[in-house]
XYZ file of N, CA, C and O in Angstrom:
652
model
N -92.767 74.315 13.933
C -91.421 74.713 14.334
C -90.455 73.592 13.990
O -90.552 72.424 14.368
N -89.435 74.155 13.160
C -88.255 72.976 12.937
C -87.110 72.928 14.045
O -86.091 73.607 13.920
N -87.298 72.213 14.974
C -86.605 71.476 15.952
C -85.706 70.521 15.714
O -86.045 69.367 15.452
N -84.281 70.974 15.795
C -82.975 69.671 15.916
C -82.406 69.346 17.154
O -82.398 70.385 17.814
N -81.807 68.197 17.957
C -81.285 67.893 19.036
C -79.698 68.146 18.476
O -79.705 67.939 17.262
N -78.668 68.433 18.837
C -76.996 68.698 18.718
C -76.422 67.801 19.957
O -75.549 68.452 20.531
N -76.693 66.068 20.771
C -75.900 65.941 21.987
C -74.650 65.626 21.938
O -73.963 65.244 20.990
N -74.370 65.836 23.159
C -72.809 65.496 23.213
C -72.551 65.630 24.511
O -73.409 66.220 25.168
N -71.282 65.112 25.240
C -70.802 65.124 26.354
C -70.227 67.062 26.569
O -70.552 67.598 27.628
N -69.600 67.722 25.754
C -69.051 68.562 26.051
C -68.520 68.990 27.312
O -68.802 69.860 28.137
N -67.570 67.997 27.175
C -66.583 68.252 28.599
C -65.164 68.253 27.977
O -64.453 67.271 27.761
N -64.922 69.440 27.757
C -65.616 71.377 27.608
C -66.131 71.262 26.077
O -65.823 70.623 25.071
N -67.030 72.178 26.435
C -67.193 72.824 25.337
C -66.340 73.205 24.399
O -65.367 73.632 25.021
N -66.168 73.285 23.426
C -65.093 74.016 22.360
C -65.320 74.678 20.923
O -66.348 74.671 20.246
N -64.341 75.130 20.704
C -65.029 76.665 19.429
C -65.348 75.574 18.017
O -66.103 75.998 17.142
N -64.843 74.439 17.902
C -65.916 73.778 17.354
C -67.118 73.193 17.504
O -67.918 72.931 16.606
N -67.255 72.947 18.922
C -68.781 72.736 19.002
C -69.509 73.813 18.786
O -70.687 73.567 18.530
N -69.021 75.594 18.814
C -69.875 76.334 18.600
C -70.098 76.444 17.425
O -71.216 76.634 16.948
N -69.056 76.338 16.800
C -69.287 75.957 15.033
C -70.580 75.753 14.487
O -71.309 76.448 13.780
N -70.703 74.386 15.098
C -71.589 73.527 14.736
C -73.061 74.030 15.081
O -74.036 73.929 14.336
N -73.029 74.657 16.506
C -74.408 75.262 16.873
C -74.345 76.118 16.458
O -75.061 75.979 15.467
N -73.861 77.374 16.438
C -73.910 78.713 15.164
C -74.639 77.963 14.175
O -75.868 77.978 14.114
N -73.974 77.376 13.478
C -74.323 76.836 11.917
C -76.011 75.906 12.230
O -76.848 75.621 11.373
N -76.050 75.716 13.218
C -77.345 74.691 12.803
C -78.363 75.468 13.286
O -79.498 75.044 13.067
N -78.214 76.833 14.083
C -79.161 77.452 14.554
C -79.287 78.083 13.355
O -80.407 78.591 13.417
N -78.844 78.335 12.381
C -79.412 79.090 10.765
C -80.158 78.289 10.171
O -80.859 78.793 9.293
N -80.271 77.009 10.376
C -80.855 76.129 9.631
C -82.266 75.570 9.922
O -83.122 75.139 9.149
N -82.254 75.722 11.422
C -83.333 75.157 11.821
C -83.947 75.972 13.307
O -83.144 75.883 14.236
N -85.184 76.705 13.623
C -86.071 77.195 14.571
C -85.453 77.788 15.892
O -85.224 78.879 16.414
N -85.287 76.192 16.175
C -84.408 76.220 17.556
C -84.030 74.572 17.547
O -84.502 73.481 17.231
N -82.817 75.209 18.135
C -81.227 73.888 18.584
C -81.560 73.609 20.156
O -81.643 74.636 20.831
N -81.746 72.481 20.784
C -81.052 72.110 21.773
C -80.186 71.156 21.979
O -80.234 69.932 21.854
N -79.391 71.893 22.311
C -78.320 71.274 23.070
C -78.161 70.323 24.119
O -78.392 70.777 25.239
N -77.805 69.044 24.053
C -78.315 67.903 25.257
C -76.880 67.498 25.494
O -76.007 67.013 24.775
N -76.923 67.734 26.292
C -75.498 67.277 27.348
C -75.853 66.059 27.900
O -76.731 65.953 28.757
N -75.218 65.140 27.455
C -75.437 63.583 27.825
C -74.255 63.772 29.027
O -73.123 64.245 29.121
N -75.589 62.868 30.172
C -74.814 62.232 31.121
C -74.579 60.877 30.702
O -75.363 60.092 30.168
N -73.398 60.730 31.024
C -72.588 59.359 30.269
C -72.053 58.886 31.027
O -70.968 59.418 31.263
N -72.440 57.547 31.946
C -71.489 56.753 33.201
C -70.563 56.261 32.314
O -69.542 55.753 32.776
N -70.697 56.307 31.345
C -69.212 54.869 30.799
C -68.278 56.196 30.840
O -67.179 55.675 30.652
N -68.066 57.396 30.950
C -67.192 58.296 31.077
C -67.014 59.024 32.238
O -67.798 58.996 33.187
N -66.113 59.601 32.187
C -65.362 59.955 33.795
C -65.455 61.638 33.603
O -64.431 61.989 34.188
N -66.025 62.722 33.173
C -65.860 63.791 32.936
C -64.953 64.582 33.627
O -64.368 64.062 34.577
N -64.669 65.990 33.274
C -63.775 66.741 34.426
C -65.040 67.657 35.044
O -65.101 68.304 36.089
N -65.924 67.471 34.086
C -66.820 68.793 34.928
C -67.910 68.010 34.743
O -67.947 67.191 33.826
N -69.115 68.220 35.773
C -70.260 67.906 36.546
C -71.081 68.141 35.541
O -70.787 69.084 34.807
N -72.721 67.092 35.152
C -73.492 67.511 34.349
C -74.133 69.170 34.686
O -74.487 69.872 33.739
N -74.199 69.530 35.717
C -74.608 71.084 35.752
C -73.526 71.931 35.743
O -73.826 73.122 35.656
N -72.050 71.598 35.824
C -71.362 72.147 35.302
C -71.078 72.816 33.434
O -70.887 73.899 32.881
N -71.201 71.474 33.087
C -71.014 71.876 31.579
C -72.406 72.616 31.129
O -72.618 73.624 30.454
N -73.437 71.490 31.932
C -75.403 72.561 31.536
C -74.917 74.073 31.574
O -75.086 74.585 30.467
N -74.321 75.021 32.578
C -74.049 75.601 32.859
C -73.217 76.557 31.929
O -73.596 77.724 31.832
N -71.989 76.093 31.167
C -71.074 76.988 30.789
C -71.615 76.590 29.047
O -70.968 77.337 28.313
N -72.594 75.649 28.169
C -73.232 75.757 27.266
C -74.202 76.637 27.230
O -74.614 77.098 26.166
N -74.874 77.110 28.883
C -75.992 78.285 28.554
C -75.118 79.576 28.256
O -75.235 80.346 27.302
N -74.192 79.621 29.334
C -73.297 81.098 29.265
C -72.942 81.347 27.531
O -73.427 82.265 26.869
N -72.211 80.546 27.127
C -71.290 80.912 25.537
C -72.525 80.451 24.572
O -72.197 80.195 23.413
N -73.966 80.307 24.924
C -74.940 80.142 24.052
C -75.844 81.451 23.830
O -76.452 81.812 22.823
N -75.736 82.043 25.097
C -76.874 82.903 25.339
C -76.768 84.288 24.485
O -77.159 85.275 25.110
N -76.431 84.458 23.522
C -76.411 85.368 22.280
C -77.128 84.968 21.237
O -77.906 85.704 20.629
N -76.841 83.416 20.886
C -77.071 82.606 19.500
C -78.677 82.053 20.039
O -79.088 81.196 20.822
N -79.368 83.217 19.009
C -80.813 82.631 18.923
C -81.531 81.790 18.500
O -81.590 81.589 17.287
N -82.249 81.095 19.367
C -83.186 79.806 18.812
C -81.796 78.773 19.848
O -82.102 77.581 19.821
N -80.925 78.940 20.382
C -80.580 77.587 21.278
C -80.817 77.840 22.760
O -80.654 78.837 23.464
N -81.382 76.255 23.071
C -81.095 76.041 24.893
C -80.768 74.948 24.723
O -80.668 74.151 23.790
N -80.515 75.018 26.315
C -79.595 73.727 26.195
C -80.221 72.913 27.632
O -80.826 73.569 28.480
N -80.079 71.970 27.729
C -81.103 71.041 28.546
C -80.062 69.818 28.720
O -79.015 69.798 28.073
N -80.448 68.692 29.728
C -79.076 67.514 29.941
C -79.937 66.377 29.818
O -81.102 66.518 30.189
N -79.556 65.251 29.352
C -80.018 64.161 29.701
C -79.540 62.843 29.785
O -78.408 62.882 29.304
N -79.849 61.476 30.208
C -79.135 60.584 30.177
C -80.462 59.536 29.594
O -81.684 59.667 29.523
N -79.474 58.448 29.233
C -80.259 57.154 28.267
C -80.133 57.679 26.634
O -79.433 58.616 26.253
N -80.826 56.990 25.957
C -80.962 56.973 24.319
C -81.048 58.279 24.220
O -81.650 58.968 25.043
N -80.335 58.819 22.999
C -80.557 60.614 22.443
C -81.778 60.192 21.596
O -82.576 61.113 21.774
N -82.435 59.154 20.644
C -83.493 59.025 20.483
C -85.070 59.593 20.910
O -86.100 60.078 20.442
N -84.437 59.154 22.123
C -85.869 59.371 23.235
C -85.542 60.579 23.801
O -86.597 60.976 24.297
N -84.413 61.640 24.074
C -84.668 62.489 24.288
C -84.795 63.372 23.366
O -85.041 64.527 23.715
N -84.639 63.003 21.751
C -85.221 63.683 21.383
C -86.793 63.988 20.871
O -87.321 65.049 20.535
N -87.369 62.497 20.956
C -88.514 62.901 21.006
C -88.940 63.782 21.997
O -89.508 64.864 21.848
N -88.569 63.144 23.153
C -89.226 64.111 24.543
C -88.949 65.713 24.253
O -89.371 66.542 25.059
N -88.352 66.048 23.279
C -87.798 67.884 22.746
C -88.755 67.755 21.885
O -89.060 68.936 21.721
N -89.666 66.959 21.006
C -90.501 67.509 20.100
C -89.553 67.634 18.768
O -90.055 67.831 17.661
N -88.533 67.539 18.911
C -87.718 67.342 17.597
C -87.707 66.243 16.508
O -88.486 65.296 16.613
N -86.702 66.351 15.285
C -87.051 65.151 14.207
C -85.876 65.039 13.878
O -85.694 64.184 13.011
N -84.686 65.752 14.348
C -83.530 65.815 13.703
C -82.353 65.851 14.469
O -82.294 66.986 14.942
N -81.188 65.051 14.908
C -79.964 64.953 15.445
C -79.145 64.978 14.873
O -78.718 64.186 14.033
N -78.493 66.656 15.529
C -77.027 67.378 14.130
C -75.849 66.444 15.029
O -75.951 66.082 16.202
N -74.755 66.196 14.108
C -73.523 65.414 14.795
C -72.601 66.204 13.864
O -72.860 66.478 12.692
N -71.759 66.456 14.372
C -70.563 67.117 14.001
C -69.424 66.087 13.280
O -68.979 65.048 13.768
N -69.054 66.758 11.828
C -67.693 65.731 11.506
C -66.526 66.573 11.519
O -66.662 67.741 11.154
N -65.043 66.019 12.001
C -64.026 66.992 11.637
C -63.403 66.305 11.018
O -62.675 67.048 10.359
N -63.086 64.791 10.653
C -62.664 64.182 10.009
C -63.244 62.825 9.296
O -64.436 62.516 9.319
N -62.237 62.085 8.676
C -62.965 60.960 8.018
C -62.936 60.011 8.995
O -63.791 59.144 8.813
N -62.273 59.862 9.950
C -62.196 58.909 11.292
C -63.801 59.048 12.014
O -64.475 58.104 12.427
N -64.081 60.131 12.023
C -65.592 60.204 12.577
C -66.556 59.713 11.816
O -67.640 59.386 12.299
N -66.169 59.562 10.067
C -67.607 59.552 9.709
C -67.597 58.002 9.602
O -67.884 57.776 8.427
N -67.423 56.909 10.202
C -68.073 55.635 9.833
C -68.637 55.501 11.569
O -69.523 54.721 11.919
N -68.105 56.182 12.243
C -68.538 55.836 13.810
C -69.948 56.516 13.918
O -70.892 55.855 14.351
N -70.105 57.767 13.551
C -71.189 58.316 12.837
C -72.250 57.943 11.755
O -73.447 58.220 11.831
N -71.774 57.424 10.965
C -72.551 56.560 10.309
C -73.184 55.233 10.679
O -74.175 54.761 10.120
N -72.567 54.724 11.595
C -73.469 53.273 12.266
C -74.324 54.168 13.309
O -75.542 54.007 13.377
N -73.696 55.057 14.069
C -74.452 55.355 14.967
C -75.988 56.092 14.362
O -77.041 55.832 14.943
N -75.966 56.816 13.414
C -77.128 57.880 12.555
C -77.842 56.018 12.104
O -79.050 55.945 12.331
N -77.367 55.029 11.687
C -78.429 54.099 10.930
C -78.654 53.179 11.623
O -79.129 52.205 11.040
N -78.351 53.018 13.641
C -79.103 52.447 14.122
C -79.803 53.092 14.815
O -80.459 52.422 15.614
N -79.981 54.427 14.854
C -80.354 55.617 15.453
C -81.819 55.613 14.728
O -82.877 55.710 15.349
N -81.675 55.456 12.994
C -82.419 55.203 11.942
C -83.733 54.190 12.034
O -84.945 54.363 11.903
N -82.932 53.107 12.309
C -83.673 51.779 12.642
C -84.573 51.709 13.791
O -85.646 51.145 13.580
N -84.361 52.159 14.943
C -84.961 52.064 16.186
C -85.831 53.438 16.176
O -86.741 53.550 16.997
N -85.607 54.294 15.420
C -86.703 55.310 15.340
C -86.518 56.328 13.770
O -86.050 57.424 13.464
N -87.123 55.314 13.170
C -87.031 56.044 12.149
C -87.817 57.137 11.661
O -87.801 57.619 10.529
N -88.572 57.502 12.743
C -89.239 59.131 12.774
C -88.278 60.087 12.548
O -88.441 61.088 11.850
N -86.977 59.689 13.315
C -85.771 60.820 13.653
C -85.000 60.917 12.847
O -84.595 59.763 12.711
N -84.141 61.928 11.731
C -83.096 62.001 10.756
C -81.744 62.588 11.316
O -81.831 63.446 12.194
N -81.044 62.365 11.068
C -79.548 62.625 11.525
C -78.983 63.400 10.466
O -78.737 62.932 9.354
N -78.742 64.777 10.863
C -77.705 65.311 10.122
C -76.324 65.377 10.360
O -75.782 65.688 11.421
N -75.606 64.956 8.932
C -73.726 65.465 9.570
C -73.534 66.875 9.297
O -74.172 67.313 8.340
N -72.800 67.668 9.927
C -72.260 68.442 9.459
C -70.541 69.026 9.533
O -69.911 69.374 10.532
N -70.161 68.984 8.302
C -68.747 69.033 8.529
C -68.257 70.402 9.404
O -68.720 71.531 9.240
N -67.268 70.042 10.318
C -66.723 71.205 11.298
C -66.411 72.416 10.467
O -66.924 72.060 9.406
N -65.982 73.446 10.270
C -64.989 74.811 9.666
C -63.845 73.887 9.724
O -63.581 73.069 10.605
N -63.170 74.172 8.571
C -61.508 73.902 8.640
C -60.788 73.719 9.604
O -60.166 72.740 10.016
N -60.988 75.360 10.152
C -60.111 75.692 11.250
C -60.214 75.081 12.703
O -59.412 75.363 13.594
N -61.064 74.390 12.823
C -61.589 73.802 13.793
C -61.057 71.576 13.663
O -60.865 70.860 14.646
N -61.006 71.284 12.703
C -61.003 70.135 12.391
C -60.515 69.384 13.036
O -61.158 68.386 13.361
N -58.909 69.603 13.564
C -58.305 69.303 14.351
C -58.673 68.957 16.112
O -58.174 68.156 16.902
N -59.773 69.974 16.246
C -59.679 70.448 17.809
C -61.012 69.428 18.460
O -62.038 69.223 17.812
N -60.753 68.840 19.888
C -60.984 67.730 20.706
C -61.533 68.296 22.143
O -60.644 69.000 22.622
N -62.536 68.248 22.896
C -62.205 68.358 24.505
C -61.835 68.063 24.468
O -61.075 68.914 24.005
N -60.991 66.834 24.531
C -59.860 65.884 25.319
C -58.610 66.595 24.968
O -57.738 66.720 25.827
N -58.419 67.168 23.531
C -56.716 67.577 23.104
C -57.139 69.471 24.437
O -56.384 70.312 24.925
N -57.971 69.366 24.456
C -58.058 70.810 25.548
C -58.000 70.297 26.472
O -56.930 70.645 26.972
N -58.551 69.542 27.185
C -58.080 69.005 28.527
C -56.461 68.663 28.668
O -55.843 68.998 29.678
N -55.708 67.829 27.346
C -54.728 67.308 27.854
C -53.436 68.746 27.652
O -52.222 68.742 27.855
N -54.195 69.645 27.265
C -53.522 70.916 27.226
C -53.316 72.065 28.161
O -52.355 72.832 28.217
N -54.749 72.027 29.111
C -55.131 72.606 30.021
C -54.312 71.830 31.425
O -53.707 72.319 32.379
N -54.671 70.164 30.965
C -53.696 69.926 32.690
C -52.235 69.735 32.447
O -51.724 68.827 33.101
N -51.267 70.570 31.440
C -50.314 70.592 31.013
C -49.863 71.787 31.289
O -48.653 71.935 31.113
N -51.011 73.518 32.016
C -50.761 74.441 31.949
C -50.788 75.385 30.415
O -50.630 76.606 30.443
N -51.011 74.617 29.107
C -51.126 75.267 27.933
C -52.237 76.126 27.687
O -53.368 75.790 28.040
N -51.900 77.724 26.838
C -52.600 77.974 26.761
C -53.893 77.348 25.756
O -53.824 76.638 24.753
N -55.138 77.955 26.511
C -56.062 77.246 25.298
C -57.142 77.868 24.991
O -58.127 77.303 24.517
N -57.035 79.494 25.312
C -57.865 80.243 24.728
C -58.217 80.640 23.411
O -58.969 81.579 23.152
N -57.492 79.685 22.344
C -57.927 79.823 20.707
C -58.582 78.660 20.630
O -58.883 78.394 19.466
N -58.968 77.748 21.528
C -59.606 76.279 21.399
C -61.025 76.693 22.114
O -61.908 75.844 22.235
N -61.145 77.597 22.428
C -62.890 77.370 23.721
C -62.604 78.477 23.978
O -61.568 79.086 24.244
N -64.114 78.801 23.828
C -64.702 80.501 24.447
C -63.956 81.264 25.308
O -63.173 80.461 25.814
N -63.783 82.167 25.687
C -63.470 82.920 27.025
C -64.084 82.176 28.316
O -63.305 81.919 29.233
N -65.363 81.840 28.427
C -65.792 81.818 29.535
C -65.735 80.162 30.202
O -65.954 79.720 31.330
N -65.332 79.530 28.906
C -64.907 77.969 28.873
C -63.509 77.923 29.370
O -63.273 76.930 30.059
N -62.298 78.937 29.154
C -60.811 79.102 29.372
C -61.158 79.094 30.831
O -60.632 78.188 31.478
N -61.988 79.975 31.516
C -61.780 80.410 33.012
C -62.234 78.868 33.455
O -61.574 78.108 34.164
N -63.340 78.644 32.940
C -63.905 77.222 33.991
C -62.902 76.206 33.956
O -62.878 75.302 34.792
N -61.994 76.320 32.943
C -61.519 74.979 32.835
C -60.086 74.926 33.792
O -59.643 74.047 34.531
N -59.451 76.629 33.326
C -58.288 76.978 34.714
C -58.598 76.755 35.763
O -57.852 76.080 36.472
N -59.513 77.121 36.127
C -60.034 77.335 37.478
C -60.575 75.730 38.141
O -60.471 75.398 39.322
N -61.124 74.946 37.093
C -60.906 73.561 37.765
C -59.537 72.635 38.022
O -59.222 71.849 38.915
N -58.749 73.199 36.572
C -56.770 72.357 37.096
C -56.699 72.778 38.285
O -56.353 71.996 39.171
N -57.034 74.218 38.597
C -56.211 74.601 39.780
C -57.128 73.798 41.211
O -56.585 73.558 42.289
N -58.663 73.471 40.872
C -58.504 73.026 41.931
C -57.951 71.796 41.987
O -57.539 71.588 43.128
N -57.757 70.875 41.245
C -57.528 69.360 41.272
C -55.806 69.590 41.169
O -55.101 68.587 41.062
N -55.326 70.640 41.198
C -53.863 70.534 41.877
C -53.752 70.569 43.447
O -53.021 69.937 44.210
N -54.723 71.522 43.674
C -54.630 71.550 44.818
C -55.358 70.563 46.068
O -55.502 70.824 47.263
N -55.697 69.502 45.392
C -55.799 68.840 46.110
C -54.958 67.367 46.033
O -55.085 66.536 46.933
């Protein structure tokens, strides 16, 4: 079975990260999806939050699950039985941060190969963060993230207004 890891924080999710998993689930068996817990970051939504709204807008696209973890994506991807970590590019700003990261990724386990893959066009532009800073602005941002990503993400401004 050809097994790739795809991690990322996805806080939120967005229609380019599905991009990217659409596209890599054609390529390879089965995708998981690893939602890094990341202390050096402050998320808006909870690691079983986002675990959560990656199974919902996944659960059509065959051959992905999605699973969370924290420490080296290395080691969790061995622990998946995988050989391959897809990283998403939308621009040329990503690809040298990407590139050190895939060749010390390289070095410390060079069992594991790193694929890039460039975003869709239409997507190139688009950020969680430019959705977050859109969402706690009241903007719409249902052409940036799924349907079911729009509700979670309203539905959290509204609570952190209200408090």
């Amino acid at each position: 079975m050809r097994r790739a890891v795809y991690p990322g924080t996805f806080d939120p999710v967005t229609n380019g990260h599905l991009d990217i998993i659409r596209r890599a689930a054609q390529q390879f068996d089965e995708v998981v999806v690893g939602v890094l817990c990341n202390s050096k970051k402050s998320p808006l939504f909870s690691i079983d939050e986002r675990v959560r709204m990656l199974q919902e807008v996944t659960k059509d696209i065959p051959g992905v699950r999605v699973d969370s973890f924290d420490g080296m994506t290395v080691n969790f991807v061995r622990a998946c039985g995988a050989g391959v970590i897809i990283r998403g590019l939308r621009a040329v700003t990503d690809f040298e941060n990407e590139l050190q990261m895939a060749q010390t990724n390289r070095v410390i386990a060079p069992d594991i190969d790193t694929m890039l893959m460039v975003t869709s066009l239409e997507y190139a532009y688009l950020s969680s963060t430019i959705v977050k800073e859109l969402a706690s602005h009241g903007e719409a941002i249902e052409r940036f993230v799924p349907p079911y990503a729009a509700e979670k993400i309203k539905e959290k401004y509204k609570e952190i207004i209200q408090k």
